[in-house]
């Protein structure tokens, strides 16, 4: 019997402000996703896709069932995935009534690699009703859109819809009143021996978003990116992430400067590039988180996988980010809610800003993974 390939899977439940009373449920969701991805282990795309599907099915997270609702009370989802070996990519945006948006993104990716008929160019991204029609044609499970509305998502929508109407009618908005912590996106990165890396991302988007709005999870280069040796999945405020093409920018900058510079790259791109771009657009509390898997080696992309090490990085500007990981040799699936410490240390945090401008507070952590 041939030896089963080695692999590493990492998932995230979004960057945001996770209430401590939800920690157990979020960690359980992450471990369930790792178990499903680990059991699949067919191809690196299967691994990230199935892991994200499990996250989409859990109502505690903002993706699939459990997604934030639009202003008119509907679930509209974005999702994408990318294979590093050949750059294959597929994404879906603002789609309703699809049980697992990441599955539809995978079907779009598959269709993009088939021979072209009559010179027709296959899509990278499909949105709205066209995406739903494609799902029906390619056997992706469709459901009644109402079945994707989780009870807690309906409660939040009702609460904040009323408050939005009051404020728009002239009611006073209190200084600390905001919908923070409800914008997070889920995702996964993975490495499979002999195949390289892949990345995926899925999101229900911002609470009370306008119907038809696209977030970073639907946009090429924004929500996820992968090369043979690097994979990145991003979470946060979609519009600001799209402006900086954050996932692609992170990966390509690390490639250009070398994996030894990963900490500095994450610091510069989140605490400076992303932060400044977000402030310029009017965002006072820029929100982003990145889960990055790096294959470290002294050689090129052709390096022997046995002579390289994998390292997982997590960086975020928000109060917290939920992450988990497992490997082919691990006895347990690791899941944790990372929280930015009140006192920032020079070793793992970056705090920048002058005068009255909001300071960037970026938490960065890493671990080396045995494969």
PDB file of N, CA and C in Angstrom, residues 250-285:
ATOM      1  N   UNK A 250       0.389  40.296   0.123  1.00  0.00           N
ATOM      2  CA  UNK A 250       1.164  39.619   1.167  1.00  0.00           C
ATOM      3  C   UNK A 250       2.042  38.536   0.567  1.00  0.00           C
ATOM      4  N   UNK A 251       1.442  37.657  -0.239  1.00  0.00           N
ATOM      5  CA  UNK A 251       2.194  36.525  -0.796  1.00  0.00           C
ATOM      6  C   UNK A 251       3.302  37.007  -1.722  1.00  0.00           C
ATOM      7  N   UNK A 252       2.980  37.905  -2.635  1.00  0.00           N
ATOM      8  CA  UNK A 252       3.985  38.330  -3.606  1.00  0.00           C
ATOM      9  C   UNK A 252       5.116  39.122  -2.948  1.00  0.00           C
ATOM     10  N   UNK A 253       4.817  39.859  -1.878  1.00  0.00           N
ATOM     11  CA  UNK A 253       5.875  40.585  -1.189  1.00  0.00           C
ATOM     12  C   UNK A 253       6.799  39.622  -0.446  1.00  0.00           C
ATOM     13  N   UNK A 254       6.236  38.592   0.168  1.00  0.00           N
ATOM     14  CA  UNK A 254       7.080  37.590   0.824  1.00  0.00           C
ATOM     15  C   UNK A 254       7.944  36.865  -0.207  1.00  0.00           C
ATOM     16  N   UNK A 255       7.363  36.521  -1.343  1.00  0.00           N
ATOM     17  CA  UNK A 255       8.141  35.871  -2.405  1.00  0.00           C
ATOM     18  C   UNK A 255       9.301  36.767  -2.830  1.00  0.00           C
ATOM     19  N   UNK A 256       9.047  38.046  -3.003  1.00  0.00           N
ATOM     20  CA  UNK A 256      10.072  38.974  -3.473  1.00  0.00           C
ATOM     21  C   UNK A 256      11.177  39.189  -2.445  1.00  0.00           C
ATOM     22  N   UNK A 257      10.820  39.209  -1.169  1.00  0.00           N
ATOM     23  CA  UNK A 257      11.794  39.545  -0.132  1.00  0.00           C
ATOM     24  C   UNK A 257      12.345  38.341   0.623  1.00  0.00           C
ATOM     25  N   UNK A 258      11.737  37.183   0.403  1.00  0.00           N
ATOM     26  CA  UNK A 258      12.216  35.977   1.065  1.00  0.00           C
ATOM     27  C   UNK A 258      11.435  35.665   2.326  1.00  0.00           C
ATOM     28  N   UNK A 259      11.324  34.373   2.653  1.00  0.00           N
ATOM     29  CA  UNK A 259      10.513  33.970   3.796  1.00  0.00           C
ATOM     30  C   UNK A 259      11.072  34.465   5.126  1.00  0.00           C
ATOM     31  N   UNK A 260      12.363  34.762   5.185  1.00  0.00           N
ATOM     32  CA  UNK A 260      12.939  35.295   6.423  1.00  0.00           C
ATOM     33  C   UNK A 260      12.349  36.657   6.780  1.00  0.00           C
ATOM     34  N   UNK A 261      11.766  37.330   5.796  1.00  0.00           N
ATOM     35  CA  UNK A 261      11.206  38.668   6.019  1.00  0.00           C
ATOM     36  C   UNK A 261       9.702  38.636   6.289  1.00  0.00           C
ATOM     37  N   UNK A 262       9.113  37.458   6.522  1.00  0.00           N
ATOM     38  CA  UNK A 262       7.669  37.355   6.659  1.00  0.00           C
ATOM     39  C   UNK A 262       7.120  38.246   7.767  1.00  0.00           C
ATOM     40  N   UNK A 263       7.770  38.259   8.927  1.00  0.00           N
ATOM     41  CA  UNK A 263       7.290  39.098  10.025  1.00  0.00           C
ATOM     42  C   UNK A 263       7.284  40.564   9.623  1.00  0.00           C
ATOM     43  N   UNK A 264       8.364  41.015   9.011  1.00  0.00           N
ATOM     44  CA  UNK A 264       8.455  42.417   8.603  1.00  0.00           C
ATOM     45  C   UNK A 264       7.420  42.750   7.533  1.00  0.00           C
ATOM     46  N   UNK A 265       7.181  41.819   6.614  1.00  0.00           N
ATOM     47  CA  UNK A 265       6.188  42.040   5.555  1.00  0.00           C
ATOM     48  C   UNK A 265       4.795  42.208   6.160  1.00  0.00           C
ATOM     49  N   UNK A 266       4.423  41.309   7.071  1.00  0.00           N
ATOM     50  CA  UNK A 266       3.101  41.402   7.692  1.00  0.00           C
ATOM     51  C   UNK A 266       2.961  42.691   8.481  1.00  0.00           C
ATOM     52  N   UNK A 267       4.011  43.064   9.173  1.00  0.00           N
ATOM     53  CA  UNK A 267       4.022  44.327   9.919  1.00  0.00           C
ATOM     54  C   UNK A 267       3.779  45.501   8.972  1.00  0.00           C
ATOM     55  N   UNK A 268       4.558  45.595   7.925  1.00  0.00           N
ATOM     56  CA  UNK A 268       4.476  46.738   7.016  1.00  0.00           C
ATOM     57  C   UNK A 268       3.139  46.797   6.281  1.00  0.00           C
ATOM     58  N   UNK A 269       2.668  45.641   5.811  1.00  0.00           N
ATOM     59  CA  UNK A 269       1.452  45.654   5.004  1.00  0.00           C
ATOM     60  C   UNK A 269       0.205  45.901   5.836  1.00  0.00           C
ATOM     61  N   UNK A 270       0.152  45.397   7.060  1.00  0.00           N
ATOM     62  CA  UNK A 270      -1.031  45.619   7.890  1.00  0.00           C
ATOM     63  C   UNK A 270      -0.952  46.932   8.660  1.00  0.00           C
ATOM     64  N   UNK A 271       0.193  47.205   9.279  1.00  0.00           N
ATOM     65  CA  UNK A 271       0.312  48.393  10.120  1.00  0.00           C
ATOM     66  C   UNK A 271       0.530  49.671   9.319  1.00  0.00           C
ATOM     67  N   UNK A 272       0.948  49.537   8.071  1.00  0.00           N
ATOM     68  CA  UNK A 272       1.217  50.727   7.267  1.00  0.00           C
ATOM     69  C   UNK A 272       0.351  50.765   6.006  1.00  0.00           C
ATOM     70  N   UNK A 273       0.609  49.896   5.046  1.00  0.00           N
ATOM     71  CA  UNK A 273      -0.109  49.955   3.765  1.00  0.00           C
ATOM     72  C   UNK A 273      -1.614  49.822   3.941  1.00  0.00           C
ATOM     73  N   UNK A 274      -2.070  48.730   4.551  1.00  0.00           N
ATOM     74  CA  UNK A 274      -3.503  48.518   4.744  1.00  0.00           C
ATOM     75  C   UNK A 274      -4.098  49.576   5.665  1.00  0.00           C
ATOM     76  N   UNK A 275      -3.409  49.866   6.752  1.00  0.00           N
ATOM     77  CA  UNK A 275      -3.942  50.809   7.732  1.00  0.00           C
ATOM     78  C   UNK A 275      -4.137  52.194   7.117  1.00  0.00           C
ATOM     79  N   UNK A 276      -3.115  52.668   6.411  1.00  0.00           N
ATOM     80  CA  UNK A 276      -3.199  54.002   5.824  1.00  0.00           C
ATOM     81  C   UNK A 276      -4.265  54.076   4.741  1.00  0.00           C
ATOM     82  N   UNK A 277      -4.363  53.040   3.924  1.00  0.00           N
ATOM     83  CA  UNK A 277      -5.391  53.009   2.885  1.00  0.00           C
ATOM     84  C   UNK A 277      -6.782  53.033   3.494  1.00  0.00           C
ATOM     85  N   UNK A 278      -6.968  52.304   4.586  1.00  0.00           N
ATOM     86  CA  UNK A 278      -8.276  52.256   5.233  1.00  0.00           C
ATOM     87  C   UNK A 278      -8.628  53.604   5.866  1.00  0.00           C
ATOM     88  N   UNK A 279      -7.666  54.234   6.523  1.00  0.00           N
ATOM     89  CA  UNK A 279      -7.924  55.545   7.105  1.00  0.00           C
ATOM     90  C   UNK A 279      -8.296  56.561   6.031  1.00  0.00           C
ATOM     91  N   UNK A 280      -7.626  56.472   4.889  1.00  0.00           N
ATOM     92  CA  UNK A 280      -7.903  57.409   3.801  1.00  0.00           C
ATOM     93  C   UNK A 280      -9.318  57.250   3.254  1.00  0.00           C
ATOM     94  N   UNK A 281      -9.880  56.032   3.377  1.00  0.00           N
ATOM     95  CA  UNK A 281     -11.237  55.787   2.881  1.00  0.00           C
ATOM     96  C   UNK A 281     -12.301  56.142   3.909  1.00  0.00           C
ATOM     97  N   UNK A 282     -11.858  56.555   5.121  1.00  0.00           N
ATOM     98  CA  UNK A 282     -12.800  56.967   6.148  1.00  0.00           C
ATOM     99  C   UNK A 282     -13.015  55.954   7.257  1.00  0.00           C
ATOM    100  N   UNK A 283     -12.358  54.815   7.194  1.00  0.00           N
ATOM    101  CA  UNK A 283     -12.481  53.791   8.233  1.00  0.00           C
ATOM    102  C   UNK A 283     -11.610  54.157   9.422  1.00  0.00           C
ATOM    103  N   UNK A 284     -12.209  54.263  10.617  1.00  0.00           N
ATOM    104  CA  UNK A 284     -11.463  54.663  11.809  1.00  0.00           C
ATOM    105  C   UNK A 284     -10.882  53.471  12.560  1.00  0.00           C
ATOM    106  N   UNK A 285     -11.402  52.279  12.325  1.00  0.00           N
ATOM    107  CA  UNK A 285     -10.889  51.080  12.981  1.00  0.00           C
ATOM    108  C   UNK A 285     -10.654  50.002  11.922  1.00  0.00           C
TER     109      UNK A 285
END
